[in-house]
Tab-separated table of C-alpha atoms and ligand atoms in Angstrom:
chain	number	residue	atom	x	y	z
A	1	MET	CA	21.293	3.803	8.072
A	2	ASN	CA	21.722	3.813	11.744
A	3	LYS	CA	19.230	6.054	14.035
A	4	ASN	CA	21.201	8.747	14.870
A	5	ASP	CA	22.344	9.368	11.451
A	6	LEU	CA	19.211	9.411	10.272
A	7	LEU	CA	17.847	11.577	12.814
A	8	GLU	CA	20.958	14.215	12.117
A	9	LYS	CA	19.839	14.021	8.608
A	10	LEU	CA	16.287	14.663	9.690
A	11	LYS	CA	17.276	17.528	11.373
A	12	ASN	CA	19.475	19.194	8.675
A	13	ASN	CA	16.525	19.399	6.151
A	14	ILE	CA	13.885	20.516	8.863
A	15	SER	CA	13.309	24.512	9.748
A	16	ARG	CA	15.768	25.487	12.590
A	17	GLU	CA	12.952	27.246	14.049
A	18	THR	CA	10.597	24.062	13.945
A	19	TRP	CA	13.170	21.712	14.864
A	20	ASN	CA	14.286	24.257	17.982
A	21	ASN	CA	10.578	24.687	18.844
A	22	TRP	CA	9.097	21.169	18.861
A	23	LEU	CA	11.797	18.663	17.537
A	24	SER	CA	14.609	19.212	19.767
A	25	ASP	CA	13.955	16.378	22.260
A	26	CYS	CA	13.011	13.928	19.276
A	27	SER	CA	14.643	10.732	18.764
A	28	VAL	CA	13.885	7.875	16.255
A	29	GLU	CA	13.038	4.735	18.213
A	30	LEU	CA	12.609	2.651	15.364
A	31	VAL	CA	13.662	2.114	11.890
A	32	ASN	CA	13.336	-0.522	9.540
A	33	GLU	CA	12.296	-1.407	5.940
A	34	LYS	CA	8.405	-0.137	6.000
A	35	GLU	CA	8.389	2.171	8.730
A	36	VAL	CA	10.220	4.674	11.180
A	37	VAL	CA	8.740	5.610	14.846
A	38	LEU	CA	9.771	8.726	15.922
A	39	GLY	CA	9.697	9.423	19.543
A	40	LEU	CA	8.536	12.709	21.294
A	41	SER	CA	8.949	14.105	24.892
A	42	ASN	CA	5.293	14.102	25.549
A	43	ILE	CA	1.482	13.794	24.575
A	44	PHE	CA	1.187	17.529	24.096
A	45	VAL	CA	4.132	17.942	21.740
A	46	LYS	CA	3.362	14.490	19.890
A	47	ASP	CA	-0.451	15.554	18.913
A	48	LYS	CA	0.996	18.842	17.312
A	49	VAL	CA	4.082	17.394	15.645
A	50	GLU	CA	1.484	14.898	14.080
A	51	LYS	CA	-1.103	17.348	12.968
A	52	ASN	CA	1.606	20.194	11.889
A	53	PHE	CA	4.286	18.383	10.668
A	54	GLY	CA	3.345	15.115	9.816
A	55	SER	CA	3.472	15.383	6.495
A	56	VAL	CA	6.651	17.261	6.024
A	57	ILE	CA	8.492	14.464	8.441
A	58	LYS	CA	7.206	11.890	6.517
A	59	ASP	CA	7.941	13.298	2.853
A	60	THR	CA	11.524	14.032	4.317
A	61	LEU	CA	12.384	11.002	5.431
A	62	VAL	CA	10.970	9.145	2.561
A	63	ASP	CA	13.425	11.456	0.698
A	64	ILE	CA	16.606	10.640	2.897
A	65	LEU	CA	15.747	6.722	3.091
A	66	GLU	CA	15.120	6.567	-0.626
A	67	ARG	CA	12.127	4.305	0.184
A	68	ASN	CA	8.421	4.312	0.840
A	69	VAL	CA	7.836	4.279	4.826
A	70	GLU	CA	5.275	4.477	7.448
A	71	VAL	CA	5.899	7.170	10.003
A	72	THR	CA	4.558	7.219	12.998
A	73	PHE	CA	4.791	9.058	16.619
A	74	SER	CA	5.141	8.251	19.934
A	75	THR	CA	5.665	9.505	23.217
A	76	LYS	CA	8.993	8.731	24.688
A	77	THR	CA	9.624	5.785	27.012
A	78	ILE	CA	12.915	7.111	28.710
A	79	ASP	CA	15.223	4.023	29.118
A	80	ASN	CA	17.870	5.280	31.381
A	81	SER	CA	20.409	2.601	30.794
A	82	LYS	CA	20.386	2.922	26.967
A	83	LYS	CA	20.646	6.584	27.294
A	84	LYS	CA	23.887	6.091	29.603
A	85	GLU	CA	25.317	3.955	26.954
A	86	GLU	CA	24.904	6.650	23.964
A	87	TYR	CA	25.649	9.230	25.916
A	88	THR	CA	28.912	10.716	25.749
A	89	GLY	CA	28.844	14.586	25.194
A	90	PRO	CA	29.109	17.057	27.579
A	91	LEU	CA	25.666	17.592	29.853
A	92	ILE	CA	23.761	19.871	27.816
A	93	LYS	CA	21.231	21.917	30.366
A	94	ASN	CA	17.692	22.506	28.762
A	95	ARG	CA	16.821	26.131	28.745
A	96	PRO	CA	15.756	26.857	32.118
A	97	LEU	CA	11.635	25.777	31.980
A	98	LYS	CA	10.345	27.851	34.778
A	99	LEU	CA	9.771	31.105	33.126
A	100	SER	CA	7.868	32.810	36.118
A	101	ASP	CA	7.148	32.545	40.030
A	102	PHE	CA	4.459	30.406	41.392
A	103	ASN	CA	2.723	30.646	44.676
A	104	SER	CA	2.960	27.152	45.654
A	105	GLU	CA	0.127	27.182	47.965
A	106	TYR	CA	-2.178	28.211	45.156
A	107	THR	CA	-2.742	24.784	43.804
A	108	PHE	CA	-5.789	22.513	42.700
A	109	LYS	CA	-5.320	20.682	45.864
A	110	SER	CA	-5.733	23.772	48.278
A	111	PHE	CA	-8.656	25.012	45.665
A	112	ILE	CA	-12.244	24.592	47.722
A	113	VAL	CA	-14.354	23.389	44.677
A	114	GLY	CA	-18.501	24.192	44.815
A	115	GLU	CA	-21.077	25.465	43.051
A	116	SER	CA	-19.628	28.783	42.262
A	117	ASN	CA	-16.384	28.207	41.046
A	118	SER	CA	-16.719	24.342	39.623
A	119	MET	CA	-16.854	24.978	36.224
A	120	ALA	CA	-14.024	27.290	36.303
A	121	PHE	CA	-11.900	24.645	38.380
A	122	HIS	CA	-12.535	21.656	35.929
A	123	SER	CA	-11.540	24.052	32.958
A	124	ALA	CA	-8.351	24.910	34.878
A	125	MET	CA	-7.994	21.469	35.306
A	126	GLU	CA	-8.385	20.433	31.997
A	127	ALA	CA	-6.152	23.221	30.330
A	128	SER	CA	-3.125	21.720	32.687
A	129	LYS	CA	-4.014	18.474	31.357
A	130	SER	CA	-4.360	18.985	27.763
A	131	PRO	CA	-3.068	22.366	26.961
A	132	GLY	CA	-4.316	23.562	23.885
A	133	LYS	CA	-7.870	21.689	23.988
A	134	TYR	CA	-9.897	24.680	24.778
A	135	ASN	CA	-7.989	27.896	23.845
A	136	PRO	CA	-8.021	30.103	25.226
A	137	LEU	CA	-9.582	29.570	28.499
A	138	PHE	CA	-10.864	32.698	29.640
A	139	ILE	CA	-11.822	33.138	33.373
A	140	TYR	CA	-13.929	36.355	34.441
A	141	GLY	CA	-15.234	36.942	37.934
A	142	ASP	CA	-14.864	39.713	40.681
A	143	VAL	CA	-12.137	40.221	43.013
A	144	GLY	CA	-11.105	37.736	45.246
A	145	LEU	CA	-12.955	35.010	43.760
A	146	GLY	CA	-9.934	32.654	43.178
A	147	LYS	CA	-8.934	33.754	39.360
A	148	THR	CA	-5.290	34.176	39.997
A	149	HIS	CA	-5.384	31.125	42.355
A	150	LEU	CA	-6.662	28.962	39.625
A	151	GLN	CA	-3.891	30.102	37.104
A	152	HIS	CA	-0.837	29.469	39.449
A	153	ALA	CA	-2.632	25.965	40.256
A	154	ILE	CA	-2.283	25.463	36.376
A	155	ALA	CA	1.316	26.169	36.710
A	156	ASN	CA	2.314	24.417	39.371
A	157	ARG	CA	0.479	21.155	37.811
A	158	ILE	CA	2.231	21.479	34.844
A	159	LEU	CA	5.583	21.958	36.760
A	160	GLU	CA	4.594	18.873	38.500
A	161	HIS	CA	3.206	16.242	35.654
A	162	SER	CA	4.669	17.990	32.598
A	163	PRO	CA	8.275	19.628	33.543
A	164	ASP	CA	9.278	19.958	30.298
A	165	LEU	CA	6.569	22.516	29.215
A	166	LYS	CA	7.507	26.393	29.573
A	167	VAL	CA	4.851	28.075	31.458
A	168	LYS	CA	4.878	31.928	31.795
A	169	TYR	CA	2.726	33.657	34.570
A	170	LEU	CA	2.078	37.409	34.708
A	171	THR	CA	-0.330	40.247	34.647
A	172	ALA	CA	-1.730	42.306	31.844
A	173	GLU	CA	0.604	44.960	33.602
A	174	ASP	CA	4.005	43.267	33.740
A	175	PHE	CA	2.964	42.443	30.306
A	176	MET	CA	2.872	46.159	29.427
A	177	ASN	CA	5.871	47.261	31.247
A	178	ASP	CA	8.237	44.825	29.905
A	179	MET	CA	6.922	45.638	26.222
A	180	MET	CA	7.446	49.396	27.143
A	181	ASP	CA	10.706	48.739	28.485
A	182	SER	CA	11.599	46.506	25.255
A	183	ILE	CA	10.353	49.527	23.123
A	184	ARG	CA	12.738	51.845	25.028
A	185	ALA	CA	15.945	49.786	24.354
A	186	THR	CA	14.687	49.162	20.935
A	187	ASN	CA	14.626	45.656	21.356
A	188	MET	CA	10.974	44.632	20.616
A	189	GLU	CA	12.545	41.499	18.778
A	190	ALA	CA	13.938	39.645	21.744
A	191	PHE	CA	10.064	40.633	23.534
A	192	ARG	CA	8.710	38.710	20.811
A	193	GLU	CA	11.164	36.082	20.996
A	194	ARG	CA	10.502	35.484	24.591
A	195	TYR	CA	6.688	35.734	24.366
A	196	ARG	CA	5.829	34.048	21.150
A	197	LYS	CA	8.511	31.554	21.182
A	198	THR	CA	9.771	30.307	24.176
A	199	VAL	CA	6.384	29.622	25.849
A	200	ASP	CA	3.858	26.772	25.786
A	201	ILE	CA	1.475	28.142	28.150
A	202	LEU	CA	0.709	31.723	28.597
A	203	LEU	CA	-1.150	33.093	31.471
A	204	ILE	CA	-2.318	36.496	31.513
A	205	ASP	CA	-3.730	37.853	34.651
A	206	ASP	CA	-6.083	40.671	34.878
A	207	VAL	CA	-6.357	42.041	31.372
A	208	GLN	CA	-8.963	44.318	32.166
A	209	PHE	CA	-5.816	46.779	32.733
A	210	LEU	CA	-5.143	46.858	29.384
A	211	ILE	CA	-8.766	48.611	28.840
A	212	GLY	CA	-7.565	51.610	26.776
A	213	LYS	CA	-4.298	50.710	26.067
A	214	ASN	CA	-4.449	49.943	22.355
A	215	SER	CA	-0.961	49.433	21.421
A	216	VAL	CA	-0.465	46.773	24.386
A	217	GLN	CA	-3.716	45.002	23.073
A	218	THR	CA	-2.375	44.685	19.751
A	219	GLU	CA	0.843	43.565	20.539
A	220	LEU	CA	-1.259	40.699	23.001
A	221	PHE	CA	-3.140	40.261	19.834
A	222	HIS	CA	-0.265	39.109	17.816
A	223	THR	CA	1.192	36.995	20.680
A	224	PHE	CA	-2.103	35.467	21.183
A	225	ASN	CA	-2.343	34.232	17.241
A	226	SER	CA	1.291	33.289	17.324
A	227	LEU	CA	0.979	30.889	20.415
A	228	PHE	CA	-2.604	29.781	19.427
A	229	ASN	CA	-1.655	28.921	15.581
A	230	MET	CA	1.254	26.632	17.440
A	231	GLY	CA	-1.691	24.992	19.320
A	232	LYS	CA	0.027	26.567	22.781
A	233	GLN	CA	-2.511	27.199	25.506
A	234	VAL	CA	-3.547	30.979	26.489
A	235	VAL	CA	-5.407	31.745	30.169
A	236	ILE	CA	-6.523	34.688	30.419
A	237	CYS	CA	-8.288	36.329	33.562
A	238	SER	CA	-10.441	39.471	34.069
A	239	ASP	CA	-12.459	40.905	36.469
A	240	ARG	CA	-15.271	41.521	33.289
A	241	THR	CA	-16.642	39.494	30.730
A	242	PRO	CA	-15.055	39.549	27.310
A	243	GLU	CA	-18.246	41.777	26.088
A	244	GLU	CA	-17.640	43.840	29.047
A	245	LEU	CA	-14.121	44.723	27.906
A	246	ALA	CA	-15.897	46.825	25.598
A	247	THR	CA	-13.556	49.324	24.478
A	248	PHE	CA	-11.105	46.498	23.480
A	249	ASN	CA	-9.570	45.679	20.237
A	250	PRO	CA	-12.816	43.769	18.583
A	251	ARG	CA	-10.162	41.509	17.236
A	252	LEU	CA	-8.857	40.332	20.435
A	253	VAL	CA	-12.412	40.122	22.163
A	254	SER	CA	-13.194	37.780	19.623
A	255	ARG	CA	-10.130	35.707	20.353
A	256	PHE	CA	-10.835	35.466	23.459
A	257	GLU	CA	-14.538	34.579	22.805
A	258	MET	CA	-13.707	31.975	20.544
A	259	GLY	CA	-12.269	29.538	23.560
A	260	LEU	CA	-14.110	28.789	26.471
A	261	VAL	CA	-15.320	31.502	28.729
A	262	VAL	CA	-16.096	30.723	32.204
A	263	ASN	CA	-17.503	32.239	35.203
A	264	ILE	CA	-16.380	31.981	38.916
A	265	GLN	CA	-18.991	33.566	41.122
A	266	GLU	CA	-19.126	34.182	45.087
A	267	PRO	CA	-18.864	31.041	46.736
A	268	ASP	CA	-21.966	30.213	49.148
A	269	GLU	CA	-21.825	29.904	52.853
A	270	GLY	CA	-21.067	26.141	52.742
A	271	THR	CA	-18.135	26.336	50.645
A	272	ARG	CA	-17.311	29.607	52.565
A	273	TYR	CA	-17.015	27.421	55.491
A	274	LEU	CA	-14.934	25.081	53.886
A	275	ILE	CA	-12.387	27.457	52.402
A	276	ALA	CA	-12.062	28.986	55.948
A	277	LYS	CA	-10.648	26.075	57.514
A	278	LYS	CA	-8.796	25.095	54.219
A	279	MET	CA	-6.920	28.796	54.768
A	280	ALA	CA	-6.608	28.060	58.237
A	281	ASP	CA	-4.886	24.983	57.679
A	282	LEU	CA	-2.495	26.897	55.304
A	283	VAL	CA	-0.902	28.492	58.290
A	284	SER	CA	-1.064	25.985	60.348
A	285	VAL	CA	-3.798	27.829	63.050
A	286	GLN	CA	-6.294	25.443	64.346
A	287	ILE	CA	-9.868	26.820	63.875
A	288	THR	CA	-12.849	25.012	65.615
A	289	ASP	CA	-16.224	24.452	63.612
A	290	ASP	CA	-17.929	27.308	65.150
A	291	VAL	CA	-15.145	29.786	64.250
A	292	ALA	CA	-15.240	28.738	60.837
A	293	HIS	CA	-18.945	29.246	60.788
A	294	TYR	CA	-18.979	32.364	61.831
A	295	LEU	CA	-16.401	33.598	59.630
A	296	ALA	CA	-18.038	31.776	56.523
A	297	GLU	CA	-21.473	33.574	57.868
A	298	ASN	CA	-19.882	37.003	58.220
A	299	ILE	CA	-17.693	37.540	55.506
A	300	ASN	CA	-18.703	37.473	52.497
A	301	ARG	CA	-17.854	38.072	48.207
A	302	ASN	CA	-14.299	38.743	48.534
A	303	LEU	CA	-11.996	35.725	49.929
A	304	ARG	CA	-9.124	37.833	50.444
A	305	ARG	CA	-11.031	39.509	53.366
A	306	LEU	CA	-11.559	35.889	54.879
A	307	ARG	CA	-7.864	35.496	54.428
A	308	GLY	CA	-6.793	38.470	56.034
A	309	ALA	CA	-9.169	37.659	59.039
A	310	ILE	CA	-7.458	34.339	59.341
A	311	MET	CA	-4.118	35.859	59.634
A	312	ASN	CA	-5.668	38.421	62.169
A	313	LEU	CA	-6.831	35.022	64.217
A	314	MET	CA	-3.562	33.592	63.532
A	315	LEU	CA	-1.436	36.602	64.666
A	316	HIS	CA	-3.521	36.918	67.736
A	317	SER	CA	-3.423	32.993	68.675
A	318	LYS	CA	0.603	33.882	68.095
A	319	VAL	CA	0.825	36.799	70.415
A	320	THR	CA	-1.577	35.451	72.882
A	321	GLY	CA	-0.747	32.127	73.100
A	322	GLU	CA	-3.870	31.057	73.252
A	323	PRO	CA	-5.994	29.017	70.670
A	324	VAL	CA	-9.038	30.886	68.522
A	325	ASN	CA	-11.936	30.092	70.013
A	326	LEU	CA	-15.296	31.795	69.461
A	327	THR	CA	-15.116	34.617	71.383
A	328	SER	CA	-11.772	35.851	70.613
A	329	ALA	CA	-12.865	35.237	66.783
A	330	LYS	CA	-16.269	37.262	67.246
A	331	LYS	CA	-14.034	39.977	68.556
A	332	ILE	CA	-11.356	40.172	66.312
A	333	VAL	CA	-13.905	39.761	63.469
A	334	ASP	CA	-16.323	42.387	64.093
A	335	SER	CA	-13.705	45.244	65.212
A	336	LEU	CA	-12.237	44.625	61.595
A	337	ILE	CA	-15.846	44.895	60.170
A	338	ARG	CA	-16.422	47.782	62.038
A	339	MET	CA	-13.239	49.486	61.319
A	340	ASN	CA	-13.879	48.437	57.710
A	341	MET	CA	-17.381	50.147	57.406
A	342	ASN	CA	-16.109	53.271	59.122
A	343	LYS	CA	-13.592	53.698	57.033
A	344	THR	CA	-14.904	52.706	53.980
A	345	LYS	CA	-18.592	52.230	54.265
A	346	TYR	CA	-19.082	50.487	51.143
A	347	ARG	CA	-21.831	48.287	51.231
A	348	THR	CA	-22.714	49.148	47.299
A	349	LYS	CA	-20.677	48.935	44.512
A	350	GLU	CA	-21.176	52.537	43.703
A	351	ALA	CA	-20.000	53.300	47.164
A	352	PHE	CA	-16.809	51.210	46.626
A	353	GLU	CA	-16.192	52.851	43.523
A	354	THR	CA	-16.175	56.268	45.741
A	355	ILE	CA	-13.574	55.020	47.829
A	356	LYS	CA	-11.444	53.631	45.129
A	357	LEU	CA	-11.468	57.207	43.770
A	358	ASN	CA	-10.983	59.015	47.093
A	359	THR	CA	-8.081	56.770	48.017
A	360	LEU	CA	-6.389	57.601	44.837
A	361	ILE	CA	-7.147	61.252	45.019
A	362	ASN	CA	-5.494	61.383	48.340
A	363	ALA	CA	-2.370	59.455	47.333
A	364	VAL	CA	-1.579	62.198	44.227
A	365	LEU	CA	-2.306	64.904	46.878
A	366	GLN	CA	-0.079	63.350	49.374
A	367	LYS	CA	2.783	62.737	46.624
A	368	PHE	CA	2.791	66.052	45.315
A	369	ASN	CA	2.087	67.733	48.711
A	370	LEU	CA	-0.942	69.667	47.706
A	371	LYS	CA	-4.467	70.748	48.847
A	372	LYS	CA	-7.948	69.516	47.443
A	373	GLU	CA	-8.662	72.979	46.586
A	374	GLU	CA	-5.659	73.632	44.592
A	375	LEU	CA	-6.200	70.292	42.408
A	376	TYR	CA	-9.799	71.381	41.631
A	377	SER	CA	-8.409	75.447	41.417
A	378	ASN	CA	-7.830	77.141	38.150
A	379	SER	CA	-4.145	77.149	38.745
A	380	ARG	CA	-2.198	76.634	35.817
A	381	LYS	CA	1.453	76.182	38.053
A	382	LYS	CA	3.189	74.027	36.600
A	383	GLU	CA	3.223	71.345	39.313
A	384	ILE	CA	-0.750	71.556	39.994
A	385	ALA	CA	-1.525	70.773	36.383
A	386	ASN	CA	1.247	67.818	36.287
A	387	ALA	CA	-0.510	66.401	39.064
A	388	ARG	CA	-4.031	66.620	37.669
A	389	GLN	CA	-2.623	65.516	34.550
A	390	ILE	CA	-1.454	62.251	36.258
A	391	LEU	CA	-4.489	62.282	38.400
A	392	ALA	CA	-6.781	62.274	35.122
A	393	TYR	CA	-4.281	59.390	33.680
A	394	LEU	CA	-4.884	57.215	36.557
A	395	MET	CA	-8.314	57.564	37.215
A	396	LYS	CA	-8.491	56.533	33.404
A	397	THR	CA	-6.453	53.433	33.351
A	398	LYS	CA	-6.581	52.361	36.787
A	399	LEU	CA	-10.163	53.044	37.549
A	400	ASN	CA	-11.300	52.616	34.083
A	401	ILE	CA	-13.585	56.036	34.640
A	402	GLN	CA	-14.844	57.316	31.323
A	403	LEU	CA	-13.298	60.422	30.117
A	404	LYS	CA	-16.558	62.610	30.517
A	405	ASP	CA	-17.193	61.418	34.143
A	406	ILE	CA	-13.380	62.208	34.597
A	407	ALA	CA	-14.100	65.430	33.036
A	408	GLU	CA	-17.085	66.369	35.524
A	409	ALA	CA	-14.692	65.398	38.666
A	410	LEU	CA	-11.951	67.276	37.744
A	411	LYS	CA	-14.301	70.608	36.635
A	412	ARG	CA	-12.511	70.530	33.171
A	413	ASN	CA	-13.962	70.029	30.003
A	414	HIS	CA	-13.482	66.876	28.136
A	415	SER	CA	-10.931	67.677	25.290
A	416	THR	CA	-8.612	69.151	28.380
A	417	ILE	CA	-8.783	65.827	30.064
A	418	ASN	CA	-7.872	63.770	27.007
A	419	HIS	CA	-5.405	65.834	26.225
A	420	ALA	CA	-3.748	65.272	30.117
A	421	ILE	CA	-4.073	61.796	29.506
A	422	LYS	CA	-2.563	61.463	26.244
A	423	LYS	CA	0.575	63.862	27.413
A	424	ILE	CA	0.992	61.458	30.320
A	425	GLU	CA	0.620	58.412	28.299
A	426	HIS	CA	3.077	59.886	26.110
A	427	SER	CA	5.826	60.799	28.617
A	428	LEU	CA	5.543	57.315	29.692
A	429	MET	CA	6.347	55.998	26.433
A	430	ILE	CA	9.106	58.295	25.748
A	431	GLY	CA	10.426	56.578	29.451
A	432	ASN	CA	10.140	60.171	31.325
A	433	LYS	CA	11.546	58.838	34.511
A	434	VAL	CA	10.194	61.530	36.615
A	435	THR	CA	6.461	60.799	35.691
A	436	LYS	CA	7.399	57.339	36.028
A	437	THR	CA	8.357	57.413	39.505
A	438	SER	CA	5.490	60.030	40.271
A	439	ILE	CA	3.178	57.006	39.033
A	440	ASP	CA	4.735	54.551	40.731
A	441	ASP	CA	4.855	56.473	43.959
A	442	ILE	CA	1.243	57.084	43.692
A	443	LEU	CA	0.536	53.567	43.259
A	444	LYS	CA	2.507	52.692	46.449
A	445	ILE	CA	0.569	54.740	48.642
A	446	VAL	CA	-2.711	53.565	47.150
A	447	GLU	CA	-1.555	49.970	47.378
A	448	ASN	CA	-0.749	50.577	51.551
A	449	GLU	CA	-4.331	52.020	51.750
A	450	LYS	CA	-5.580	49.031	49.966
A	451	MET	CA	-4.334	46.659	52.424
A	452	ASN	CA	-6.064	48.398	55.284
A	453	ILE	CA	-8.987	48.592	53.345
A	454	ASP	CA	-9.101	44.449	51.968
A	455	ILE	CA	-8.171	43.258	55.598
A	456	VAL	CA	-11.534	42.239	56.022
B	501	ADP	P1	-8.835	37.096	42.361
B	501	ADP	O1	-7.436	36.508	41.397
B	501	ADP	O2	-10.170	36.294	41.996
B	501	ADP	O3	-9.411	37.823	42.749
B	501	ADP	P2	-7.302	35.613	44.489
B	501	ADP	O4	-7.216	34.316	43.319
B	501	ADP	O5	-6.405	36.241	44.766
B	501	ADP	O6	-8.780	36.160	43.773
B	501	ADP	O7	-8.018	34.739	45.373
B	501	ADP	C1	-8.274	35.323	46.857
B	501	ADP	C2	-7.650	34.608	48.156
B	501	ADP	O8	-8.625	33.643	48.257
B	501	ADP	C3	-6.288	33.695	47.894
B	501	ADP	O9	-5.552	33.657	48.652
B	501	ADP	C4	-6.975	32.369	47.787
B	501	ADP	O10	-6.190	31.578	47.317
B	501	ADP	C5	-8.242	32.183	48.112
B	501	ADP	N1	-9.432	31.302	47.373
B	501	ADP	C6	-9.756	31.992	46.465
B	501	ADP	N2	-11.252	31.062	46.099
B	501	ADP	C7	-10.778	30.055	46.784
B	501	ADP	C8	-11.338	28.447	47.114
B	501	ADP	N3	-12.045	28.022	46.135
B	501	ADP	N4	-10.387	27.799	47.987
B	501	ADP	C9	-9.483	28.182	48.674
B	501	ADP	N5	-8.910	29.484	48.751
B	501	ADP	C10	-9.345	30.270	47.762
B	502	MG	MG1	-6.271	38.033	40.932
């Protein structure tokens, strides 16, 4: 029996699902009296096939050949000349491998490693080199410390080195929206297929967004299990530890905890200096050492602000046609800092939370064209009540404020707030366009505000 016939027979005896998922690129590299060697596209697939289907494949081959053979697996050596000869049929395109867009600037190369992020960096590297080895990988840390950068770096590296693996990156919010759309279109089958079957590496960002969204957590739990059982890598980022996702479905939290949990912290000044230089490099603006030191010294905590400052310096230098020097850098950075302090006065976490809440409230007022007093009044006017309900919903889902605190802030009792949130959730669930648009508009206003706050 020649190699092609053997492969065809093997295919007919293996379930279609397994074949499509794992063996579609399989080839018979060698077949003789005692031995069959099957070639697989890469080490990752080879390991999984060996482990999960090795004995089934062997039994099947023994049946087909009607003799006992040793079955081994190898990663394929691509012999182009031979390929050309054997190849007669039309060119069948592989499925598109790129399932998401990745920021090509966020790579391992452009990531500066220091003590604060070294564990996260090396774990992410490992996840891209040996997907499935540390599963899941859970990276947590404050805003602006490089979590998203690392997830994209994993994706970019895999695209470069193992382009046959399918990588999907998305935020937990995207996941939820996709799920909602699929429920509305009664097409959950396709949704599940999309996440559980056609993905080799799933990168989910900002998972804390799912706090309080139980049905989405359950769906993620099943998605996770399905990928995990097939040995496919899952990488999760969050601004909290798994433990701090206290209201999460405990089954999901325990899944998060069973892999590798790593923290990413604020970089020290030395690392910030190097990051500043790297960021300037990326946008082709020359900054001298003293400017980089000045930035590193004065901008800490959130690296997005460092990036914001560098973008400002770049603009300034473009507009004036002058290179960035320490004097101009100081002027720009100082005014950004001052502007920011006046605007936000956030020195402590509590103050920052207050600002976020005020930004949200203002956005709601703006959207519904209401005055603050009206929002807090006892008015039962439909429009005011609706604005209040949406605000309560966003306070819970976007700012993770506890029900009792929302009740206190809005001067309502606990059960009214509970009811308000449920009502909006329901409204979204059944696809109410007016509610959805109102919320989207409010979030857009918040987003614009945030850009202003975040610049330094
Ligand atoms: P997070 O997802 O944790 O909020 P991001 O990944 O969005 O943070 O990072 C914020 C910005 O800082 C991005 O522009 C990112 O490229 C940059 N950044 C963060 N950490 C580093 C690092 N170690 N080296 C270089 N750039 C970094
Ligand atoms: Mg992020």
